[in-house]
PDB file of C-alpha atoms and ligand atoms in Angstrom:
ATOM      1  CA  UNK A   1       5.873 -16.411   7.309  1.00 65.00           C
ATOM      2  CA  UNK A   2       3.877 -17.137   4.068  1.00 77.00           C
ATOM      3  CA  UNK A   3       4.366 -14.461   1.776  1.00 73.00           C
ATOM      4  CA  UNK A   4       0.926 -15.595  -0.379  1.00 78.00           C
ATOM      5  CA  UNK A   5      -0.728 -13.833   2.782  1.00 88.00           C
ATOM      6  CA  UNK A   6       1.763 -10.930   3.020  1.00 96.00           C
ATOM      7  CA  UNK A   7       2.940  -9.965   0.174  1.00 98.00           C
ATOM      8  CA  UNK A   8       0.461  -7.388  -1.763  1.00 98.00           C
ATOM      9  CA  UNK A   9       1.831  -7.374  -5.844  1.00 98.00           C
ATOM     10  CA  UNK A  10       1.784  -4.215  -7.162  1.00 98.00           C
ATOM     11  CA  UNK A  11      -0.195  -4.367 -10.634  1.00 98.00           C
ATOM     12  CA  UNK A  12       1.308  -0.823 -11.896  1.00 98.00           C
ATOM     13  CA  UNK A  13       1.033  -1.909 -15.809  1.00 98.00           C
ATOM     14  CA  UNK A  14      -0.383   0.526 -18.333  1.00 98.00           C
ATOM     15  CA  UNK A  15      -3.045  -1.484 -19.654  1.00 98.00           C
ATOM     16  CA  UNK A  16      -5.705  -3.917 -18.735  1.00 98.00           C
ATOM     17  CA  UNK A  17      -4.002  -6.772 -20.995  1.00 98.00           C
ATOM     18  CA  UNK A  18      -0.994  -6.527 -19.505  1.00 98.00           C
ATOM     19  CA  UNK A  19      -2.678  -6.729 -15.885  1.00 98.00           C
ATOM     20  CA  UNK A  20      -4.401 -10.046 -17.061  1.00 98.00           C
ATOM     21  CA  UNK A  21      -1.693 -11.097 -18.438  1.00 98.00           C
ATOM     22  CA  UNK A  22       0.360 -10.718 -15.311  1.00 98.00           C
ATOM     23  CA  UNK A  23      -1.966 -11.972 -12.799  1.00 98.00           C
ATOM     24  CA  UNK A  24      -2.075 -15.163 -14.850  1.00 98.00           C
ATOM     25  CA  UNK A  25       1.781 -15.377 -15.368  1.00 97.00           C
ATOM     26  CA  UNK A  26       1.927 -15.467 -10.966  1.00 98.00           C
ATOM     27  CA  UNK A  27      -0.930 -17.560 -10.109  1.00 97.00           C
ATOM     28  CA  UNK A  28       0.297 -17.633  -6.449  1.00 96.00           C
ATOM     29  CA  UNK A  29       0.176 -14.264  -5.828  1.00 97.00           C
ATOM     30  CA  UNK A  30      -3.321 -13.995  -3.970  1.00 97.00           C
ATOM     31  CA  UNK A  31      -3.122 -10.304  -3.180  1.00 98.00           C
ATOM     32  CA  UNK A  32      -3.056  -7.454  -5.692  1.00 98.00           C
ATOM     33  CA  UNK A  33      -2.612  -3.492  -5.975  1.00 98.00           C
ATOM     34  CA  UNK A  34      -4.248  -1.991  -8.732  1.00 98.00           C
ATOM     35  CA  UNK A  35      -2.592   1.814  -8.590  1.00 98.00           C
ATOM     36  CA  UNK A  36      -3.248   5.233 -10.043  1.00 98.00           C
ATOM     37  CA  UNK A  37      -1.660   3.989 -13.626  1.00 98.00           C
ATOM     38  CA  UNK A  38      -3.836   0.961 -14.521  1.00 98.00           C
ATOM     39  CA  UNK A  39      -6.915   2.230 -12.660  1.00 98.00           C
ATOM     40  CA  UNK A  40      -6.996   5.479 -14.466  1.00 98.00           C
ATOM     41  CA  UNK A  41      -6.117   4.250 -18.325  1.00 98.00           C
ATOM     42  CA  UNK A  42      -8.267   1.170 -17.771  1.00 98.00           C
ATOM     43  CA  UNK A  43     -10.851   2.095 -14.874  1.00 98.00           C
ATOM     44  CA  UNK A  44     -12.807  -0.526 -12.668  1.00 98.00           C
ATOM     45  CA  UNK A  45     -12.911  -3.901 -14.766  1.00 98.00           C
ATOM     46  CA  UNK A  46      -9.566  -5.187 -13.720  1.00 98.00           C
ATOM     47  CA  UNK A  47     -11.454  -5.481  -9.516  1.00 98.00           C
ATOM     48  CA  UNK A  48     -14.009  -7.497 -11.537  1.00 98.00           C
ATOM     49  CA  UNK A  49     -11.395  -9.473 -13.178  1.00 98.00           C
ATOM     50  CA  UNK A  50      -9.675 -10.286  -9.634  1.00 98.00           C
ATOM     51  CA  UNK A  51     -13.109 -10.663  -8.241  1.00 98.00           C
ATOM     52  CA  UNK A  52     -13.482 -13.330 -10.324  1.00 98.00           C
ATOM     53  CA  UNK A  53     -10.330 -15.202  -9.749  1.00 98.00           C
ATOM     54  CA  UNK A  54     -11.059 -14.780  -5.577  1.00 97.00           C
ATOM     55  CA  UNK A  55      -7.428 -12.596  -4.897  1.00 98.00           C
ATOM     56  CA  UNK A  56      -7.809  -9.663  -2.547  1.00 98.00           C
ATOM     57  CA  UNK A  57      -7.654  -5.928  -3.888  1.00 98.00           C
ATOM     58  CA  UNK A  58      -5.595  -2.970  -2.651  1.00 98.00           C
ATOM     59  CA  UNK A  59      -7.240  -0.189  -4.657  1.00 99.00           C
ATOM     60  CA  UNK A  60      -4.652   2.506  -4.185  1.00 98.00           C
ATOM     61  CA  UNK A  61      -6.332   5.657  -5.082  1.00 98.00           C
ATOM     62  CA  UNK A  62      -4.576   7.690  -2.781  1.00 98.00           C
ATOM     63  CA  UNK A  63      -7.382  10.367  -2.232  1.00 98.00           C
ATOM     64  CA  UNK A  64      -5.829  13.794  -1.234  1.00 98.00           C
ATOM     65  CA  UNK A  65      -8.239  16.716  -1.308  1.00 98.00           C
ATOM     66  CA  UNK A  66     -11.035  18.624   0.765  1.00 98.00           C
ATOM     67  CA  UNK A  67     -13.342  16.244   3.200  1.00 98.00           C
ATOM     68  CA  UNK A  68     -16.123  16.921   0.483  1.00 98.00           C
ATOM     69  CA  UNK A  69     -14.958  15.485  -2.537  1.00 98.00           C
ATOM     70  CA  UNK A  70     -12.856  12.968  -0.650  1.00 98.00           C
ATOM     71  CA  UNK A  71     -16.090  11.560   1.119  1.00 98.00           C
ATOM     72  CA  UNK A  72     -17.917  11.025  -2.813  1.00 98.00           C
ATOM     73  CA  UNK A  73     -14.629   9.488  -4.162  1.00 98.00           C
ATOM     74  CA  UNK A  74     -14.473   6.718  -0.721  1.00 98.00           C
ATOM     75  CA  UNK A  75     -18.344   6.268  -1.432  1.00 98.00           C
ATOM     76  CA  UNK A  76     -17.525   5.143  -5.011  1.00 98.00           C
ATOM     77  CA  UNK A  77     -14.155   3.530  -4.253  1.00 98.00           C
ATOM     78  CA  UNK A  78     -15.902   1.532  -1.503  1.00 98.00           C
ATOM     79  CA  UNK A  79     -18.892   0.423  -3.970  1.00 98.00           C
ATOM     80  CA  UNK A  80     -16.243  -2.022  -5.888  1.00 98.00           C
ATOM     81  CA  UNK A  81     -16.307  -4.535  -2.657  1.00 98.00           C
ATOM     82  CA  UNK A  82     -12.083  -4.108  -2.528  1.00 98.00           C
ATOM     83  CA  UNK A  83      -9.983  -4.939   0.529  1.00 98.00           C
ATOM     84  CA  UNK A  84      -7.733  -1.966   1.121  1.00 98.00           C
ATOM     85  CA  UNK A  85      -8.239   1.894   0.071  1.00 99.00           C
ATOM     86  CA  UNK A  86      -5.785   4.728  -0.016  1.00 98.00           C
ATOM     87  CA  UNK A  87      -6.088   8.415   1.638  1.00 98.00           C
ATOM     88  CA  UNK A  88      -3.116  10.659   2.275  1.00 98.00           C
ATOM     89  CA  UNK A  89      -2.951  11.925   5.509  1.00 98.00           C
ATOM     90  CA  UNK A  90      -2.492  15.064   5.023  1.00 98.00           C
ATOM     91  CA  UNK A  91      -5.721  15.771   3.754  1.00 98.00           C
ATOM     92  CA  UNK A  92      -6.210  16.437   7.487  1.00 98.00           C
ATOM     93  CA  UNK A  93      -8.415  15.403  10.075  1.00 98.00           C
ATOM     94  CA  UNK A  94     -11.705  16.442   8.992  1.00 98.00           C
ATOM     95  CA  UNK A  95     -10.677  14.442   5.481  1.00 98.00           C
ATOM     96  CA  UNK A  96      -9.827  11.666   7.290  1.00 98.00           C
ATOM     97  CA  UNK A  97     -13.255  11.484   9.292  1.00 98.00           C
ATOM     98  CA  UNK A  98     -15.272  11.951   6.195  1.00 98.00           C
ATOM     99  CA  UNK A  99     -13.747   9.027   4.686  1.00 98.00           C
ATOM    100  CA  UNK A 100     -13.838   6.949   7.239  1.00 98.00           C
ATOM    101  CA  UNK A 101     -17.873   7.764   7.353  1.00 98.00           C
ATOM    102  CA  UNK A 102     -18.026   7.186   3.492  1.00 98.00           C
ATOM    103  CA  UNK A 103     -16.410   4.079   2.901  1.00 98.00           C
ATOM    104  CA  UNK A 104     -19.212   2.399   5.169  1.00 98.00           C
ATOM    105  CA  UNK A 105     -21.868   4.553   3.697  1.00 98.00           C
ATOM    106  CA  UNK A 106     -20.499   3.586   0.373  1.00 98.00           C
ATOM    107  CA  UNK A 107     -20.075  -0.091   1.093  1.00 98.00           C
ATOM    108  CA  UNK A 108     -23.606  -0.600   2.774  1.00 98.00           C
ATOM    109  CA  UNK A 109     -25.311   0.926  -0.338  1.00 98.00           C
ATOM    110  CA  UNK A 110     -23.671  -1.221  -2.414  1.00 98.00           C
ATOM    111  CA  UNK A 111     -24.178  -3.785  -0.065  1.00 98.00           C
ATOM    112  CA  UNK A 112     -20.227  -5.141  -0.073  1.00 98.00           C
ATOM    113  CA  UNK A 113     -17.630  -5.815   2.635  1.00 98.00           C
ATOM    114  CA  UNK A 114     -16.084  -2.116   3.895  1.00 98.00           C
ATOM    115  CA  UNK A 115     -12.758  -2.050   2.919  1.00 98.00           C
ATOM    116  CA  UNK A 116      -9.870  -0.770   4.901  1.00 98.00           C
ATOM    117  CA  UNK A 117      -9.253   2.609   4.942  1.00 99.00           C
ATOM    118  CA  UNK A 118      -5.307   3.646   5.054  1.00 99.00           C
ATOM    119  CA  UNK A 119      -3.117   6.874   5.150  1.00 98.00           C
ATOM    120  CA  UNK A 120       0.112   7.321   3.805  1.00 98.00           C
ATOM    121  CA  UNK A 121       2.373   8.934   6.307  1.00 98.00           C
ATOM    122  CA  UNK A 122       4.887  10.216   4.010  1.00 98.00           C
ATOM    123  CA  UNK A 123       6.028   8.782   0.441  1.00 98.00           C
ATOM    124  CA  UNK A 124       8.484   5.929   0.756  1.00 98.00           C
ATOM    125  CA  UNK A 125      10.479   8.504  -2.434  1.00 98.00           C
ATOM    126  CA  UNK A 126      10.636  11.225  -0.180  1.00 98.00           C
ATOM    127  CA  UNK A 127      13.833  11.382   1.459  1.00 98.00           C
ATOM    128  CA  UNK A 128      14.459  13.289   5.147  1.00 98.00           C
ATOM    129  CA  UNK A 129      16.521  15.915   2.843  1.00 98.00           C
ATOM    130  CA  UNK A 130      13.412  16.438   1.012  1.00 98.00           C
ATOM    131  CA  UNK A 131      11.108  16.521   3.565  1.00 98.00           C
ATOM    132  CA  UNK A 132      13.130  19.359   5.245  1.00 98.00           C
ATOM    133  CA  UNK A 133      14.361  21.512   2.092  1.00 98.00           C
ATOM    134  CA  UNK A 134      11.931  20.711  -0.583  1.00 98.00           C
ATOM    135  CA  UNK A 135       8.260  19.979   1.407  1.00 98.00           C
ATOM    136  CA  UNK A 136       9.861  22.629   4.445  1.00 98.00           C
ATOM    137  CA  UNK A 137       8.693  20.114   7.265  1.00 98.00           C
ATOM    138  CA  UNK A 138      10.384  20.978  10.642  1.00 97.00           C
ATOM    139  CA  UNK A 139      10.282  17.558  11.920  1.00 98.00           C
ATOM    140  CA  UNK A 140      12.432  14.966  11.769  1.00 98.00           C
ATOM    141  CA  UNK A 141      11.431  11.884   9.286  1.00 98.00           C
ATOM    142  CA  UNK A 142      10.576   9.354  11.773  1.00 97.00           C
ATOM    143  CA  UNK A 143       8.687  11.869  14.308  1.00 98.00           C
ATOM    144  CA  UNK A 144       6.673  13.277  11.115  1.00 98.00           C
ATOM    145  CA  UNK A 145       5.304   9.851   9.792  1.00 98.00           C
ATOM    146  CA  UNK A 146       4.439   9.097  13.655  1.00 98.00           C
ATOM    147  CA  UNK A 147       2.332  11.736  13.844  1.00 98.00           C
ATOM    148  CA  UNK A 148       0.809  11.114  10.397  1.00 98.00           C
ATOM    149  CA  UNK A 149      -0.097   7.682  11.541  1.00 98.00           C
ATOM    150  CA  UNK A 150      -1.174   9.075  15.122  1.00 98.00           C
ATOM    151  CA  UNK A 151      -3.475  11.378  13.446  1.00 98.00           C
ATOM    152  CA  UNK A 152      -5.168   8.776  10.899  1.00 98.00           C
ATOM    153  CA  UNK A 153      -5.487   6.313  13.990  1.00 98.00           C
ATOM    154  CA  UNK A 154      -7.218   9.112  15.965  1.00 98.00           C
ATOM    155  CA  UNK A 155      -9.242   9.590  13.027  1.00 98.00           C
ATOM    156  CA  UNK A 156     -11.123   6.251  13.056  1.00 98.00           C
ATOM    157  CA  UNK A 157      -9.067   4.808   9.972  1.00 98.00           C
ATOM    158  CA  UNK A 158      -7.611   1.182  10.116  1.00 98.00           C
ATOM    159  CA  UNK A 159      -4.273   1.449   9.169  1.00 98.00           C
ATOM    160  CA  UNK A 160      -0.917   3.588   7.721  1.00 98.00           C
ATOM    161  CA  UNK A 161       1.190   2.869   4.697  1.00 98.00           C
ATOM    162  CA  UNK A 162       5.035   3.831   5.943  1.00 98.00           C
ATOM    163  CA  UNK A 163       8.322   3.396   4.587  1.00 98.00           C
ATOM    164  CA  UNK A 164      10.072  -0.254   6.359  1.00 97.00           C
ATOM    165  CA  UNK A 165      12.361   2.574   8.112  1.00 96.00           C
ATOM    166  CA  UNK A 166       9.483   3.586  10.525  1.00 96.00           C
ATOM    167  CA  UNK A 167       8.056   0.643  11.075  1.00 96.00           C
ATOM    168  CA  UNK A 168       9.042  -0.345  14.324  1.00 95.00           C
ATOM    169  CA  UNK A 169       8.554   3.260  15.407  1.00 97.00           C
ATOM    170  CA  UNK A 170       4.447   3.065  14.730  1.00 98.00           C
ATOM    171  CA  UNK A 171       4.511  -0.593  15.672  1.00 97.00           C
ATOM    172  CA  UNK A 172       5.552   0.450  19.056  1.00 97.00           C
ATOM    173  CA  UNK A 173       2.951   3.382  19.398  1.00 97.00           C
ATOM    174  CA  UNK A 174       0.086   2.452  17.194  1.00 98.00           C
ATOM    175  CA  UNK A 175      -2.500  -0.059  18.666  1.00 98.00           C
ATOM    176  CA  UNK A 176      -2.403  -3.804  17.692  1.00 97.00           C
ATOM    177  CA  UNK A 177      -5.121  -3.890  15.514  1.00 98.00           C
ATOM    178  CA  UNK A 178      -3.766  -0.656  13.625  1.00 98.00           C
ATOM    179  CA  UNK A 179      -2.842  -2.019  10.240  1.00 98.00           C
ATOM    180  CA  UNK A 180       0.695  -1.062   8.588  1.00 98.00           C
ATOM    181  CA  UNK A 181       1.192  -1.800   4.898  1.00 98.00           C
ATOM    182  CA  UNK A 182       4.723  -1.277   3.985  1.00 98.00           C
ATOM    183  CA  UNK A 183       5.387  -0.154   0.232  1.00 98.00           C
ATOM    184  CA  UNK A 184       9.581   0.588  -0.611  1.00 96.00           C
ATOM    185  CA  UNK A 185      10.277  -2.940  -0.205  1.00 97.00           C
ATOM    186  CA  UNK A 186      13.561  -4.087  -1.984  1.00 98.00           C
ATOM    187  CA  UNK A 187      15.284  -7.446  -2.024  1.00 97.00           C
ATOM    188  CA  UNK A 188      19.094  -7.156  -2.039  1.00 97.00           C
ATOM    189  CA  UNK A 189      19.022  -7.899  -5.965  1.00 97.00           C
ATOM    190  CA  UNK A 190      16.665  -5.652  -6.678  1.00 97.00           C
ATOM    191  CA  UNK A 191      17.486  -2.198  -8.277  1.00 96.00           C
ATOM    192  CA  UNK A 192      15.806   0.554  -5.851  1.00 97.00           C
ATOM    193  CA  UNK A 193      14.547   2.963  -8.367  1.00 97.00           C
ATOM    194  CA  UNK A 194      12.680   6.255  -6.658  1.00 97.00           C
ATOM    195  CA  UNK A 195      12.200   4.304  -3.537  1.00 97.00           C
ATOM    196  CA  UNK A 196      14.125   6.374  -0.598  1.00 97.00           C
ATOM    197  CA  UNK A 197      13.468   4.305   2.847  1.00 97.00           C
ATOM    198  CA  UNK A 198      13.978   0.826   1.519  1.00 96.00           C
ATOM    199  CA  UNK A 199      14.254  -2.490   3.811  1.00 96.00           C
ATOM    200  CA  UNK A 200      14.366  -5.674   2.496  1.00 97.00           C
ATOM    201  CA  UNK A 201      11.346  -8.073   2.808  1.00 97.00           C
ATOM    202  CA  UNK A 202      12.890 -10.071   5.793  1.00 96.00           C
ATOM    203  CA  UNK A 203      13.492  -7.137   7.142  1.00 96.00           C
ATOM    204  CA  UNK A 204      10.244  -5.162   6.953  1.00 96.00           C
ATOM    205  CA  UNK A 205       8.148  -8.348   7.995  1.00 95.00           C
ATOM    206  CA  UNK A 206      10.608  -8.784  10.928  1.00 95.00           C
ATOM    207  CA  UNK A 207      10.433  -5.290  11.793  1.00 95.00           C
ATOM    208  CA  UNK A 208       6.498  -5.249  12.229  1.00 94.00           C
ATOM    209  CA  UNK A 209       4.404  -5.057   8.788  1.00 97.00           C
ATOM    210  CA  UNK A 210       1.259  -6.699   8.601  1.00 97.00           C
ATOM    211  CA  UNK A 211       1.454  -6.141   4.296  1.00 98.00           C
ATOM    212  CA  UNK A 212       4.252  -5.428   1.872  1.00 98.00           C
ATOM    213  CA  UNK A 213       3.859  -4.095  -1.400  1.00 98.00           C
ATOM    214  CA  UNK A 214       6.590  -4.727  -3.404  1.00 98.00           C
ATOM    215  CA  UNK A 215       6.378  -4.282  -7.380  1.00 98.00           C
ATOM    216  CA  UNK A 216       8.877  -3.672 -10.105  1.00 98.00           C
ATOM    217  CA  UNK A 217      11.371  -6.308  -8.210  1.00 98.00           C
ATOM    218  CA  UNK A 218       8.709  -8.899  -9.572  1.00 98.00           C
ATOM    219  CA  UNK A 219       6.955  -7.345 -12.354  1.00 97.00           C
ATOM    220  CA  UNK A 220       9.481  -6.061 -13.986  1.00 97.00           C
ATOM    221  CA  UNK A 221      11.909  -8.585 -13.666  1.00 97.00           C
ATOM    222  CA  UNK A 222      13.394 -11.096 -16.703  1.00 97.00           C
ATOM    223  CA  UNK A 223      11.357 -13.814 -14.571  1.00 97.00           C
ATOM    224  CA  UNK A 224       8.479 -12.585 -12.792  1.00 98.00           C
ATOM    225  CA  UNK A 225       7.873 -16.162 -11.269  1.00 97.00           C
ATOM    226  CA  UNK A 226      11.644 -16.400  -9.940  1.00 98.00           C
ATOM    227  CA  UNK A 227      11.585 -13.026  -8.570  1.00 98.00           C
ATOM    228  CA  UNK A 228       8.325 -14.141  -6.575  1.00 97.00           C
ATOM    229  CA  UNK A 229       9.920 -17.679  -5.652  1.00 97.00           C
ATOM    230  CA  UNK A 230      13.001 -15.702  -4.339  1.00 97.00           C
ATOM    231  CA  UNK A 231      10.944 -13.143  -2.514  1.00 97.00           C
ATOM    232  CA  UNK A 232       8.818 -15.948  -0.808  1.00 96.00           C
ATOM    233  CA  UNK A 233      11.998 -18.168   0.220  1.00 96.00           C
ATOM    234  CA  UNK A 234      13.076 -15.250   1.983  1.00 95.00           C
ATOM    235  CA  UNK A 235      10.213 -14.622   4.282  1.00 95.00           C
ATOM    236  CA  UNK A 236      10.296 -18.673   5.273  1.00 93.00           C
ATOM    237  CA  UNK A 237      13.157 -17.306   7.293  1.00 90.00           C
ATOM    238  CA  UNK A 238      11.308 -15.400   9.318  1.00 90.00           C
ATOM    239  CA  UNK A 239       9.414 -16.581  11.912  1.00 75.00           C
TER     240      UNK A 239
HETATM  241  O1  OMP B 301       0.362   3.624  -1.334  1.00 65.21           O
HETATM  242  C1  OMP B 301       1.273   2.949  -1.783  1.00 65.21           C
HETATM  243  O2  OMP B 301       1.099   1.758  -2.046  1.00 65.21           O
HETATM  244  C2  OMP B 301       2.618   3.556  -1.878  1.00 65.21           C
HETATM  245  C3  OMP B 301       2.942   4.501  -0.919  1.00 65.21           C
HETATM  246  C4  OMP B 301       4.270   4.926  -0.802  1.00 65.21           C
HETATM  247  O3  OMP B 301       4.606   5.721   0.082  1.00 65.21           O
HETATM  248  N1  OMP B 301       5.184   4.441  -1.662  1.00 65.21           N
HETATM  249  C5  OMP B 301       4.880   3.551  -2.656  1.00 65.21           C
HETATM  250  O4  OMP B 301       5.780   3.126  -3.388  1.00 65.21           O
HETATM  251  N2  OMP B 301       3.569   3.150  -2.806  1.00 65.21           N
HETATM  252  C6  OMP B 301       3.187   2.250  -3.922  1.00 65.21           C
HETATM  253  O5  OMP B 301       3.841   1.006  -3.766  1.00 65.21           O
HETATM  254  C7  OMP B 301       4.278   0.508  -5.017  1.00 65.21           C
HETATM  255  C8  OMP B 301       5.754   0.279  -4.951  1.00 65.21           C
HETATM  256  O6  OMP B 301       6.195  -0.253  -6.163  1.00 65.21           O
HETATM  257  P1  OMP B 301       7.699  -0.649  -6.422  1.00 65.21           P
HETATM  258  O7  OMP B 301       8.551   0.524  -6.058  1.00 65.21           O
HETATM  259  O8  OMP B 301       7.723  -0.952  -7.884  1.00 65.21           O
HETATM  260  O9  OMP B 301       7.991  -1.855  -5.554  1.00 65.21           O
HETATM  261  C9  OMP B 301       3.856   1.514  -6.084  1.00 65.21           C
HETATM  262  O10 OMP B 301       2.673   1.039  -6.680  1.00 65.21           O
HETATM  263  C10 OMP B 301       3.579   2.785  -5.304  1.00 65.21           C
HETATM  264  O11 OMP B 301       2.511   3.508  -5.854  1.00 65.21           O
END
């Protein structure tokens, strides 16, 4: 596979120099992530900036509150003409519907492309420990992102963002079409940080992701530009 259409670059930098200066150190990297840190020091030029340069835009917002507030904030979000936008599932049902209804509402006003709409299940730092002792969930990992992702599908949205651990799981029950984007992605060389549920990129493609996400592996790394070449040999092994 060609990870130029795959592989989503997370652009978590605190400033909007550093983001330029990024996206112009990896020319080949043709989708971006622009994330809670660089949107909210540096707000919505950097989507004109990629605009501008033609890559693709995963604004990743990850909206969590009542249906209300939720629907203005996918109204704006949608406005910016991006490609993929972030809700957390559990902002429940009615949340999920009224975004689903905004980002269209937002998008036709604005008179731009809808973009994706996509619930995390569960955070790819959260660990099945966690989920049971700390967030008190009574299911097991694997059953509780399933029905995260069941929910958003029922909900109208287009996709889930899971860990590479569940991925065959939802690929199995979740309909074709039903986009998973597939953040906690960690090359064997690569340090894992906070990330709990890691895979490697082979692994995660092979396992059923139509996106990866993968940042600090390349944007932190001594070479940004070998970290990508080595992440994008990889996935020419997979078929
Ligand atoms: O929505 C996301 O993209 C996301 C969801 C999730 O469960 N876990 C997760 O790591 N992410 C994002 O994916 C990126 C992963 O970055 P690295 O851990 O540096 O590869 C970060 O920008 C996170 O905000």
């Amino acid at each position: 596979m060609n990870a130029e259409k795959q592989v989503i670059v997370a652009l978590d930098v605190p400033d909007l120099s550093s983001a330029i200066a990024l996206v112009e150190q990896l020319p080949q990297v043709h989708f971006w992530k622009v994330g809670l840190e660089l949107f909210t020091s540096s707000g919505p030029t950097i989507l004109e900036v990629l605009k501008s340069q033609q890559k693709q835009i995963f604004l990743d917002l990850k909206f969590h509150d009542i249906p209300n507030t939720v629907a203005g904030a996918c109204r704006a979000a949608a406005s910016y003409g991006v490609d993929l936008l972030t809700i957390h599932a559990t902002a429940g049902v009615d949340a999920l519907k009224a975004a689903t209804e905004a980002v269209q509402i937002g998008a036709a006003q604005a008179g731009v492309k809808p973009p994706k709409l996509i619930a995390i299940t569960l955070l790819t730092s959260i660990s099945s420990r966690q989920l049971a002792f700390d967030l008190k969930i009574p299911l097991e990992l694997p059953e509780y992102a399933l029905e995260m992702a069941l929910m958003a599908q029922e909900a109208g949205l287009d996709g889930a963002v899971c860990s590479p651990q569940e991925l065959a799981q939802l690929r199995q029950t979740c309909k074709d079409e039903f986009l998973l984007v597939c953040p906690g992605v960690r090359p064997t060389w690569a340090e894992k940080g906070d990330q709990k549920r890691s895979l490697t990129p082979a692994q995660a493609i092979q396992a059923g992701a139509d996106y990866l996400v993968i940042g600090r592996p390349i944007t932190t790394a001594a070479d940004p530009e070998l970290a990508w070449k080595r992440i994008a040999e990889e996935l020419t092994t997979v078929a």
